[in-house]
Amino acid sequence: MTKLSNIKIAVWVFYSVILSLSRLGYAQTYLFNRADFPIGTYPTGIAVADFNRDGNLDLVLGDTQEGSVSILLGKNDGTFAKRIIYSGFNPGAVASGDFNRDGKPDVAVTNWSSNTVSILLGNGNGTFQSAMNFSTSLQPSQIVVADFNRDGKLDVAVSHNAGTSVSVLLGNGDGTLRGYVDYVVPSGSIGIVAADFNRDGKLDLAAADTWANAVCVLLGNGDGTFQPSTSVPAGQVPVALAVGDVNGDGSWT
């Protein structure tokens, strides 16, 4: 066996050992610009915030199959501590925001099988209080957090795997949400985003209509209500959305 072959084998063995350790939860340094951190069996959503207020960004992830929400606290070298698991969920997606206005990031979770949104208030040290659950329409999927009625309190909008609506739940500013109001979209919605699409200073919603191969836009009235949806043709089976000023004309796309 040649010297070059021995080197190749040694490198492969080293890489295999590191990869195996990462799957067991021991990867804390980067190998070839990559480090793996175990998060569960079927991750379905991710959001970023500084949950323990140490200046390092942390992660929150949902896991549908495991029925959990995981918190991975960030370190100042770009790696993450072993995840903290909160059970009892059916996550479709997760989001972060300060729902009770105490300066500590909180977490919102859509639970597709129980038709609820869960709010977990943050303690400011990377841990969270018990979930508060609020009803939505059938099978909530993706979620977006914003102040739709301009009262300084965060609200929630949710898309659905089943049914033909988008649910809006206005926030009370204390971590609780009001009863949901549904807005009809033609044949369903998956991905959802919020932005001011018509530049009137009021936040609007856009949802991916997978069945109609379209994007549904609901213009906001600025009081937490929305106008009837209009559809814009999109590519085949759209499932996720992002917003930005693609052509630099000052309008969101």
Backbone as CSV, one residue per row, in Angstrom:
resi,resn,N_x,N_y,N_z,CA_x,CA_y,CA_z,C_x,C_y,C_z
1,MET,0.861,-1.196,0.000,0.000,0.000,0.000,0.892,1.240,0.000
2,THR,0.574,2.212,-0.837,1.403,3.398,-0.957,1.199,4.348,0.207
3,LYS,2.165,5.279,0.345,2.074,6.286,1.410,0.842,7.159,1.217
4,LEU,0.529,7.514,-0.044,-0.638,8.346,-0.344,-1.920,7.640,0.057
5,SER,-2.007,6.340,-0.197,-3.188,5.564,0.188,-3.354,5.561,1.700
6,ASN,-2.246,5.422,2.422,-2.317,5.453,3.887,-2.847,6.782,4.397
7,ILE,-2.395,7.855,3.766,-2.860,9.193,4.167,-4.355,9.316,3.934
8,LYS,-4.827,8.850,2.770,-6.250,8.921,2.449,-7.078,8.138,3.458
9,ILE,-6.611,6.965,3.841,-7.325,6.138,4.811,-7.362,6.827,6.169
10,ALA,-6.234,7.404,6.583,-6.177,8.095,7.875,-7.132,9.267,7.919
11,VAL,-7.179,10.035,6.832,-8.101,11.174,6.762,-9.538,10.697,6.831
12,TRP,-9.858,9.632,6.109,-11.219,9.113,6.101,-11.630,8.611,7.486
13,VAL,-10.730,7.898,8.174,-11.027,7.407,9.521,-11.262,8.582,10.464
14,PHE,-10.399,9.603,10.374,-10.552,10.783,11.237,-11.894,11.451,10.990
15,TYR,-12.246,11.638,9.716,-13.511,12.278,9.378,-14.685,11.440,9.878
16,SER,-14.613,10.123,9.732,-15.705,9.241,10.162,-15.906,9.310,11.669
17,VAL,-14.797,9.366,12.427,-14.889,9.460,13.883,-15.550,10.768,14.288
18,ILE,-15.118,11.865,13.696,-15.685,13.173,14.027,-17.161,13.212,13.673
19,LEU,-17.531,12.668,12.516,-18.930,12.658,12.102,-19.760,11.832,13.074
20,SER,-19.245,10.693,13.511,-19.971,9.862,14.468,-20.152,10.586,15.786
21,LEU,-19.112,11.272,16.252,-19.234,12.025,17.494,-20.242,13.146,17.372
22,SER,-20.292,13.788,16.200,-21.251,14.882,16.024,-22.667,14.369,16.108
23,ARG,-22.902,13.178,15.587,-24.251,12.616,15.652,-24.640,12.230,17.072
24,LEU,-23.626,11.971,17.895,-23.894,11.655,19.290,-23.976,12.896,20.168
25,GLY,-23.746,14.062,19.572,-23.905,15.297,20.316,-22.618,15.893,20.845
26,TYR,-21.467,15.457,20.316,-20.196,15.927,20.852,-19.501,16.939,19.944
27,ALA,-20.102,17.278,18.807,-19.437,18.209,17.891,-19.520,19.623,18.431
28,GLN,-18.388,20.188,18.829,-18.359,21.550,19.348,-17.328,22.410,18.647
29,THR,-16.649,21.866,17.644,-15.712,22.639,16.851,-15.977,22.352,15.382
30,TYR,-15.526,23.272,14.528,-15.784,23.142,13.108,-14.776,22.228,12.430
31,LEU,-15.255,21.405,11.534,-14.420,20.548,10.706,-14.763,20.845,9.263
32,PHE,-13.776,21.317,8.485,-14.013,21.698,7.098,-15.173,22.694,7.003
33,ASN,-15.165,23.703,7.894,-16.174,24.767,7.928,-17.564,24.271,8.300
34,ARG,-17.682,23.137,8.961,-18.985,22.598,9.329,-18.921,21.950,10.713
35,ALA,-19.961,22.200,11.502,-20.128,21.492,12.775,-21.585,21.092,12.892
36,ASP,-21.858,19.869,13.314,-23.221,19.360,13.418,-23.669,19.332,14.876
37,PHE,-24.939,19.709,15.098,-25.500,19.728,16.448,-26.839,19.008,16.422
38,PRO,-26.980,17.895,17.136,-28.218,17.121,17.120,-29.415,17.966,17.557
39,ILE,-30.527,17.845,16.822,-31.712,18.652,17.135,-32.989,17.832,17.152
40,GLY,-32.937,16.530,16.954,-34.153,15.732,16.920,-34.242,14.940,15.631
41,THR,-35.414,14.409,15.358,-35.563,13.478,14.242,-36.230,14.077,13.011
42,TYR,-37.043,15.129,13.177,-37.754,15.700,12.038,-37.957,17.198,12.257
43,PRO,-36.874,17.997,12.144,-36.993,19.433,12.379,-37.895,20.098,11.348
44,THR,-38.779,20.982,11.815,-39.770,21.592,10.924,-39.758,23.112,10.942
45,GLY,-38.991,23.735,11.786,-38.945,25.191,11.814,-37.784,25.670,12.653
46,ILE,-37.339,26.895,12.369,-36.197,27.433,13.100,-36.349,28.948,13.221
47,ALA,-35.900,29.496,14.347,-35.865,30.937,14.553,-34.642,31.275,15.390
48,VAL,-34.228,32.537,15.315,-33.001,32.985,15.962,-33.312,34.155,16.890
49,ALA,-32.745,34.136,18.087,-32.851,35.246,19.032,-31.803,35.038,20.124
50,ASP,-31.577,36.056,20.938,-30.660,35.930,22.068,-31.494,35.667,23.320
51,PHE,-31.806,34.396,23.561,-32.752,34.032,24.613,-32.191,34.224,26.022
52,ASN,-30.888,34.114,26.185,-30.308,34.309,27.524,-29.572,35.633,27.635
53,ARG,-29.695,36.479,26.659,-29.193,37.858,26.673,-27.712,37.966,27.033
54,ASP,-26.927,37.049,26.437,-25.479,37.075,26.675,-24.719,37.656,25.495
55,GLY,-25.461,38.151,24.498,-24.827,38.721,23.317,-24.560,37.724,22.220
56,ASN,-24.837,36.441,22.463,-24.667,35.394,21.451,-26.035,34.934,20.970
57,LEU,-26.185,34.795,19.664,-27.458,34.347,19.119,-27.706,32.882,19.433
58,ASP,-28.938,32.576,19.762,-29.375,31.218,20.081,-30.373,30.751,19.029
59,LEU,-30.714,29.462,19.075,-31.641,28.868,18.119,-32.830,28.241,18.842
60,VAL,-33.994,28.311,18.218,-35.151,27.523,18.640,-35.625,26.741,17.429
61,LEU,-35.907,25.472,17.628,-36.336,24.592,16.543,-37.519,23.754,16.982
62,GLY,-38.432,23.505,16.061,-39.523,22.581,16.306,-39.223,21.231,15.700
63,ASP,-39.827,20.190,16.242,-39.658,18.839,15.716,-41.000,18.129,15.770
64,THR,-41.601,17.920,14.595,-42.935,17.331,14.514,-42.962,15.897,15.020
65,GLN,-42.009,15.092,14.564,-42.022,13.673,14.924,-41.739,13.474,16.407
66,GLU,-40.823,14.265,16.949,-40.463,14.151,18.352,-41.492,14.850,19.250
67,GLY,-42.283,15.770,18.675,-43.268,16.507,19.463,-42.623,17.455,20.450
68,SER,-41.582,18.165,19.990,-40.804,18.975,20.922,-40.396,20.302,20.310
69,VAL,-39.956,21.195,21.194,-39.271,22.425,20.821,-37.917,22.404,21.507
70,SER,-36.865,22.670,20.751,-35.505,22.627,21.293,-34.879,24.018,21.286
71,ILE,-34.168,24.325,22.359,-33.398,25.561,22.461,-31.920,25.198,22.455
72,LEU,-31.165,25.796,21.548,-29.712,25.613,21.502,-29.066,26.964,21.792
73,LEU,-28.479,27.107,22.959,-27.855,28.358,23.352,-26.501,28.508,22.657
74,GLY,-26.295,29.678,22.076,-25.083,29.915,21.321,-23.898,30.288,22.182
75,LYS,-22.711,29.895,21.716,-21.462,30.269,22.365,-20.765,31.333,21.518
76,ASN,-19.756,31.959,22.075,-19.118,33.048,21.340,-18.136,32.579,20.278
77,ASP,-18.054,31.270,20.053,-17.195,30.748,18.988,-18.012,30.196,17.828
78,GLY,-19.325,30.459,17.827,-20.167,29.987,16.735,-20.707,28.592,16.919
79,THR,-20.417,27.955,18.047,-20.974,26.637,18.341,-22.122,26.792,19.326
80,PHE,-22.776,25.667,19.635,-23.970,25.693,20.473,-23.881,24.655,21.584
81,ALA,-24.477,24.985,22.710,-24.562,24.045,23.816,-25.574,22.948,23.499
82,LYS,-25.538,21.867,24.255,-26.490,20.779,24.086,-27.913,21.312,24.228
83,ARG,-28.796,20.844,23.394,-30.140,21.407,23.333,-30.937,21.172,24.621
84,ILE,-31.807,22.139,24.899,-32.783,22.042,25.980,-34.124,21.718,25.337
85,ILE,-34.791,20.677,25.801,-35.986,20.165,25.131,-37.244,20.507,25.930
86,TYR,-38.238,21.034,25.227,-39.572,21.264,25.780,-40.541,20.385,24.998
87,SER,-41.231,19.503,25.691,-42.097,18.520,25.040,-43.568,18.934,25.087
88,GLY,-44.384,18.177,24.342,-45.820,18.395,24.371,-46.342,19.267,23.254
89,PHE,-45.633,19.298,22.109,-46.031,20.132,20.986,-46.194,19.283,19.729
90,ASN,-46.790,19.877,18.705,-46.857,19.283,17.364,-46.404,20.339,16.371
91,PRO,-45.135,20.722,16.403,-44.705,21.936,15.706,-44.825,21.865,14.189
92,GLY,-45.431,22.915,13.639,-45.350,23.143,12.209,-44.277,24.174,11.925
93,ALA,-44.177,25.163,12.814,-43.176,26.219,12.671,-42.977,26.896,14.020
94,VAL,-41.889,27.654,14.135,-41.599,28.420,15.342,-41.245,29.840,14.940
95,ALA,-41.430,30.771,15.877,-41.043,32.161,15.674,-40.673,32.754,17.026
96,SER,-40.004,33.890,16.993,-39.613,34.548,18.235,-40.059,36.006,18.224
97,GLY,-40.393,36.513,19.403,-40.763,37.910,19.578,-41.005,38.175,21.051
98,ASP,-41.071,39.441,21.416,-41.311,39.799,22.816,-42.803,40.064,22.994
99,PHE,-43.558,39.022,23.324,-45.016,39.121,23.352,-45.557,39.813,24.601
100,ASN,-44.786,39.825,25.683,-45.253,40.502,26.905,-44.460,41.763,27.202
101,ARG,-43.636,42.196,26.273,-42.949,43.483,26.329,-42.108,43.667,27.595
102,ASP,-41.418,42.594,28.000,-40.550,42.680,29.170,-39.079,42.698,28.794
103,GLY,-38.791,42.794,27.485,-37.412,42.828,27.029,-36.751,41.471,26.920
104,LYS,-37.510,40.391,27.133,-36.974,39.041,27.056,-37.641,38.310,25.884
105,PRO,-36.871,37.755,24.957,-37.463,37.082,23.802,-38.322,35.885,24.210
106,ASP,-39.477,35.764,23.572,-40.393,34.651,23.785,-40.443,33.800,22.514
107,VAL,-41.173,32.708,22.575,-41.287,31.787,21.440,-42.754,31.514,21.139
108,ALA,-43.085,31.472,19.852,-44.414,31.066,19.393,-44.274,29.806,18.546
109,VAL,-45.190,28.871,18.737,-45.146,27.578,18.046,-46.518,27.267,17.459
110,THR,-46.575,26.881,16.190,-47.823,26.372,15.630,-47.901,24.872,15.878
111,ASN,-49.042,24.398,16.350,-49.269,22.971,16.608,-50.331,22.465,15.638
112,TRP,-49.875,21.740,14.621,-50.774,21.417,13.509,-51.868,20.427,13.893
113,SER,-51.608,19.472,14.795,-52.616,18.457,15.103,-53.618,18.921,16.156
114,SER,-53.230,19.885,17.001,-54.146,20.376,18.027,-54.782,21.708,17.653
115,ASN,-54.430,22.239,16.472,-55.025,23.482,15.970,-54.845,24.623,16.965
116,THR,-53.608,24.810,17.401,-53.307,25.859,18.368,-51.991,26.557,18.025
117,VAL,-51.829,27.741,18.604,-50.546,28.420,18.677,-50.144,28.461,20.144
118,SER,-48.922,28.034,20.439,-48.408,28.077,21.806,-47.458,29.259,21.964
119,ILE,-47.597,29.971,23.073,-46.662,31.036,23.435,-45.889,30.598,24.667
120,LEU,-44.562,30.599,24.568,-43.686,30.289,25.690,-42.950,31.567,26.066
121,LEU,-43.283,32.117,27.210,-42.642,33.343,27.649,-41.237,33.061,28.169
122,GLY,-40.286,33.865,27.727,-38.903,33.666,28.120,-38.590,34.264,29.477
123,ASN,-37.712,33.597,30.207,-37.273,34.084,31.510,-36.032,34.974,31.408
124,GLY,-35.487,35.076,30.207,-34.306,35.906,30.009,-33.001,35.216,30.275
125,ASN,-33.045,33.941,30.677,-31.830,33.167,30.955,-31.723,31.927,30.070
126,GLY,-32.534,31.876,29.017,-32.514,30.730,28.103,-33.536,29.682,28.430
127,THR,-34.298,29.878,29.508,-35.389,28.959,29.847,-36.724,29.657,29.620
128,PHE,-37.801,28.851,29.648,-39.115,29.371,29.294,-40.180,28.868,30.259
129,GLN,-41.229,29.660,30.389,-42.363,29.290,31.214,-43.242,28.281,30.470
130,SER,-44.192,27.695,31.172,-45.108,26.730,30.559,-45.893,27.387,29.433
131,ALA,-46.189,26.602,28.410,-46.845,27.121,27.221,-48.283,27.541,27.503
132,MET,-48.692,28.631,26.878,-50.093,29.038,26.828,-50.586,28.779,25.419
133,ASN,-51.744,28.129,25.287,-52.244,27.699,23.985,-53.457,28.508,23.552
134,PHE,-53.477,28.856,22.251,-54.547,29.665,21.689,-55.021,29.022,20.381
135,SER,-56.320,28.890,20.230,-56.910,28.160,19.101,-56.697,28.881,17.774
136,THR,-56.587,28.070,16.708,-56.533,28.565,15.330,-57.461,27.700,14.486
137,SER,-57.496,27.968,13.191,-58.196,27.072,12.275,-57.396,25.791,12.087
138,LEU,-57.849,24.939,11.172,-57.299,23.596,11.031,-55.844,23.578,10.594
139,GLN,-55.081,22.764,11.271,-53.699,22.438,10.932,-52.844,23.667,10.655
140,PRO,-52.590,24.498,11.667,-51.709,25.650,11.462,-50.315,25.195,11.052
141,SER,-49.782,25.877,10.064,-48.493,25.482,9.501,-47.429,26.513,9.819
142,GLN,-47.257,27.504,8.949,-46.234,28.526,9.140,-46.783,29.703,9.938
143,ILE,-45.879,30.531,10.461,-46.273,31.621,11.341,-45.413,32.843,11.065
144,VAL,-46.018,34.023,11.219,-45.280,35.269,11.125,-45.721,36.168,12.278
145,VAL,-44.777,36.907,12.826,-45.024,37.773,13.984,-44.807,39.222,13.570
146,ALA,-45.779,40.084,13.867,-45.667,41.502,13.524,-46.744,42.272,14.281
147,ASP,-46.682,43.614,14.212,-47.688,44.460,14.861,-48.671,44.937,13.794
148,PHE,-49.728,44.170,13.585,-50.652,44.452,12.492,-51.595,45.617,12.773
149,ASN,-51.905,45.873,14.032,-52.825,46.975,14.357,-52.114,48.185,14.950
150,ARG,-50.808,48.192,14.899,-49.990,49.356,15.244,-50.248,49.869,16.670
151,ASP,-50.418,48.932,17.607,-50.631,49.319,19.002,-49.411,49.054,19.874
152,GLY,-48.289,48.670,19.237,-47.072,48.395,19.985,-47.016,47.015,20.603
153,LYS,-48.002,46.159,20.281,-48.070,44.800,20.817,-47.975,43.810,19.657
154,LEU,-47.150,42.787,19.815,-46.950,41.833,18.731,-48.179,40.962,18.502
155,ASP,-48.482,40.753,17.232,-49.584,39.902,16.803,-49.020,38.710,16.037
156,VAL,-49.895,37.781,15.705,-49.493,36.560,15.021,-50.423,36.297,13.841
157,ALA,-49.859,35.866,12.731,-50.639,35.378,11.592,-50.145,33.984,11.240
158,VAL,-51.086,33.115,10.916,-50.782,31.696,10.723,-51.388,31.207,9.418
159,SER,-50.609,30.453,8.649,-51.135,29.762,7.476,-51.541,28.349,7.871
160,HIS,-52.233,27.640,6.964,-52.812,26.343,7.315,-52.577,25.301,6.228
161,ASN,-52.245,24.081,6.681,-52.151,22.965,5.751,-53.516,22.520,5.255
162,ALA,-54.536,22.696,6.081,-55.905,22.316,5.714,-56.774,23.567,5.703
163,GLY,-57.883,23.514,4.982,-58.773,24.663,4.936,-58.292,25.711,3.951
164,THR,-59.012,26.813,3.886,-58.722,27.867,2.919,-58.707,29.225,3.620
165,SER,-57.814,29.359,4.583,-57.785,30.611,5.334,-56.406,30.899,5.895
166,VAL,-56.247,32.149,6.302,-55.136,32.605,7.123,-55.733,33.110,8.429
167,SER,-55.180,32.686,9.555,-55.683,33.110,10.861,-54.821,34.235,11.418
168,VAL,-55.475,35.276,11.931,-54.781,36.386,12.570,-55.207,36.430,14.038
169,LEU,-54.223,36.444,14.927,-54.465,36.518,16.370,-53.757,37.764,16.895
170,LEU,-54.520,38.749,17.317,-53.939,39.984,17.820,-53.439,39.786,19.244
171,GLY,-52.306,40.407,19.548,-51.714,40.277,20.871,-52.248,41.290,21.857
172,ASN,-52.299,40.896,23.126,-52.749,41.782,24.207,-51.602,42.500,24.901
173,GLY,-50.372,42.141,24.541,-49.215,42.789,25.140,-48.756,42.178,26.441
174,ASP,-49.468,41.163,26.923,-49.088,40.477,28.163,-48.701,39.026,27.914
175,GLY,-48.508,38.678,26.644,-48.154,37.305,26.286,-49.330,36.488,25.820
176,THR,-50.549,37.003,25.980,-51.737,36.285,25.528,-52.181,36.813,24.168
177,LEU,-52.999,36.014,23.496,-53.518,36.365,22.176,-55.036,36.347,22.190
178,ARG,-55.646,37.207,21.411,-57.089,37.227,21.288,-57.556,36.088,20.373
179,GLY,-58.860,35.892,20.311,-59.415,34.870,19.447,-59.070,35.121,17.990
180,TYR,-58.861,34.047,17.248,-58.416,34.188,15.863,-59.547,34.673,14.949
181,VAL,-59.134,35.394,13.926,-60.027,35.823,12.846,-59.476,35.254,11.556
182,ASP,-60.324,34.579,10.794,-59.887,33.952,9.552,-60.138,34.851,8.348
183,TYR,-59.181,34.820,7.407,-59.305,35.527,6.144,-59.145,34.501,5.027
184,VAL,-60.105,34.479,4.133,-60.182,33.432,3.116,-59.101,33.619,2.060
185,VAL,-58.445,32.513,1.721,-57.592,32.432,0.546,-58.172,31.342,-0.345
186,PRO,-57.974,31.426,-1.661,-58.736,30.575,-2.589,-58.695,29.083,-2.320
187,SER,-57.497,28.519,-2.130,-57.461,27.059,-2.011,-56.470,26.557,-0.973
188,GLY,-56.006,27.424,-0.102,-55.111,26.979,0.957,-53.880,27.854,1.051
189,SER,-53.105,27.680,2.107,-51.899,28.474,2.291,-50.856,27.668,3.040
190,ILE,-49.584,27.907,2.702,-48.492,27.241,3.407,-47.560,28.307,3.984
191,GLY,-46.596,28.761,3.206,-45.700,29.800,3.689,-46.431,31.124,3.865
192,ILE,-45.948,31.956,4.794,-46.590,33.250,5.047,-45.535,34.270,5.467
193,VAL,-45.701,35.520,4.975,-44.798,36.609,5.323,-45.609,37.879,5.519
194,ALA,-45.018,38.855,6.192,-45.647,40.158,6.401,-44.718,41.250,5.882
195,ALA,-45.290,42.238,5.188,-44.535,43.383,4.684,-45.535,44.430,4.207
196,ASP,-45.062,45.631,3.959,-45.925,46.700,3.445,-45.817,46.714,1.925
197,PHE,-46.645,45.912,1.261,-46.522,45.731,-0.181,-47.019,46.929,-0.985
198,ASN,-47.973,47.685,-0.459,-48.488,48.835,-1.215,-48.007,50.174,-0.657
199,ARG,-47.043,50.147,0.232,-46.363,51.336,0.754,-47.333,52.366,1.344
200,ASP,-48.312,51.880,2.102,-49.242,52.799,2.760,-48.993,52.897,4.259
201,GLY,-47.886,52.306,4.733,-47.555,52.337,6.143,-48.271,51.296,6.977
202,LYS,-49.012,50.403,6.326,-49.768,49.364,7.026,-49.264,48.002,6.570
203,LEU,-49.023,47.111,7.523,-48.491,45.799,7.182,-49.526,44.938,6.467
204,ASP,-49.058,44.240,5.442,-49.889,43.323,4.662,-49.384,41.898,4.864
205,LEU,-50.133,40.941,4.351,-49.753,39.527,4.407,-49.681,38.942,3.009
206,ALA,-48.787,37.980,2.834,-48.732,37.188,1.613,-48.588,35.729,2.005
207,ALA,-49.355,34.869,1.368,-49.333,33.437,1.679,-49.158,32.639,0.399
208,ALA,-48.370,31.582,0.478,-48.165,30.696,-0.666,-49.350,29.747,-0.788
209,ASP,-50.048,29.817,-1.917,-51.183,28.933,-2.198,-50.677,27.763,-3.039
210,THR,-50.359,26.678,-2.353,-49.744,25.526,-3.016,-50.648,24.907,-4.064
211,TRP,-51.939,24.824,-3.774,-52.860,24.135,-4.676,-53.136,24.931,-5.940
212,ALA,-53.128,26.267,-5.839,-53.431,27.107,-7.002,-52.174,27.621,-7.694
213,ASN,-50.991,27.214,-7.197,-49.728,27.706,-7.771,-49.720,29.229,-7.829
214,ALA,-50.029,29.841,-6.689,-50.144,31.295,-6.641,-49.699,31.818,-5.291
215,VAL,-49.520,33.136,-5.212,-49.293,33.828,-3.951,-50.505,34.708,-3.682
216,CYS,-51.088,34.563,-2.500,-52.258,35.352,-2.110,-51.809,36.536,-1.260
217,VAL,-52.229,37.730,-1.639,-51.863,38.948,-0.913,-53.106,39.505,-0.226
218,LEU,-52.991,39.769,1.077,-54.059,40.379,1.858,-53.558,41.730,2.354
219,LEU,-54.085,42.796,1.821,-53.659,44.133,2.210,-54.223,44.483,3.579
220,GLY,-53.366,45.042,4.431,-53.775,45.381,5.781,-54.465,46.731,5.860
221,ASN,-55.419,46.838,6.786,-56.122,48.094,7.018,-55.480,48.928,8.128
222,GLY,-54.476,48.369,8.776,-53.772,49.093,9.826,-54.395,48.960,11.195
223,ASP,-55.540,48.278,11.275,-56.216,48.083,12.562,-56.270,46.615,12.962
224,GLY,-55.468,45.799,12.278,-55.454,44.366,12.558,-56.375,43.564,11.678
225,THR,-57.119,44.244,10.795,-57.978,43.548,9.835,-57.345,43.638,8.447
226,PHE,-57.859,42.800,7.538,-57.278,42.711,6.207,-58.364,42.689,5.137
227,GLN,-58.009,43.191,3.975,-58.917,43.188,2.834,-58.952,41.794,2.203
228,PRO,-59.982,41.527,1.381,-60.043,40.224,0.707,-58.773,39.961,-0.107
229,SER,-58.387,38.701,-0.176,-57.132,38.337,-0.829,-57.213,38.473,-2.342
230,THR,-56.085,38.783,-2.942,-55.924,38.738,-4.393,-54.780,37.785,-4.703
231,SER,-54.859,37.101,-5.820,-53.872,36.076,-6.154,-52.968,36.519,-7.291
232,VAL,-51.703,36.173,-7.156,-50.700,36.434,-8.168,-50.096,35.102,-8.582
233,PRO,-50.090,34.761,-9.877,-49.531,33.473,-10.309,-48.080,33.311,-9.867
234,ALA,-47.734,32.093,-9.461,-46.369,31.783,-9.039,-45.934,30.487,-9.714
235,GLY,-44.757,30.000,-9.366,-44.276,28.751,-9.931,-45.047,27.560,-9.405
236,GLN,-44.646,26.389,-9.802,-45.328,25.166,-9.410,-45.147,24.883,-7.915
237,VAL,-46.243,24.652,-7.234,-46.295,24.212,-5.843,-45.426,25.096,-4.930
238,PRO,-45.731,26.382,-4.799,-44.974,27.224,-3.869,-45.249,26.825,-2.420
239,VAL,-44.215,26.728,-1.613,-44.378,26.305,-0.219,-43.734,27.258,0.772
240,ALA,-42.913,28.186,0.317,-42.248,29.110,1.228,-42.098,30.461,0.552
241,LEU,-42.046,31.512,1.359,-41.936,32.873,0.847,-40.851,33.637,1.581
242,ALA,-40.273,34.610,0.895,-39.377,35.585,1.504,-39.660,36.922,0.836
243,VAL,-39.369,38.022,1.523,-39.647,39.340,0.968,-38.364,40.154,0.882
244,GLY,-38.332,41.044,-0.098,-37.199,41.936,-0.264,-37.446,42.853,-1.441
245,ASP,-36.649,43.916,-1.557,-36.741,44.855,-2.680,-35.802,44.350,-3.765
246,VAL,-36.329,43.447,-4.602,-35.484,42.725,-5.562,-34.917,43.656,-6.628
247,ASN,-35.703,44.611,-7.133,-35.235,45.459,-8.220,-34.849,46.866,-7.768
248,GLY,-34.812,47.100,-6.455,-34.325,48.361,-5.938,-35.202,49.554,-6.205
249,ASP,-36.530,49.342,-6.356,-37.429,50.465,-6.645,-38.184,50.953,-5.400
250,GLY,-37.810,50.420,-4.240,-38.452,50.844,-3.008,-39.711,50.076,-2.666
251,SER,-40.069,49.097,-3.492,-41.261,48.276,-3.245,-40.846,46.880,-2.843
252,TRP,-41.590,46.306,-1.882,-41.316,44.944,-1.446,-41.862,43.947,-2.442
253,THR,-41.105,42.865,-2.644,-41.523,41.778,-3.534,-41.464,40.465,-2.781
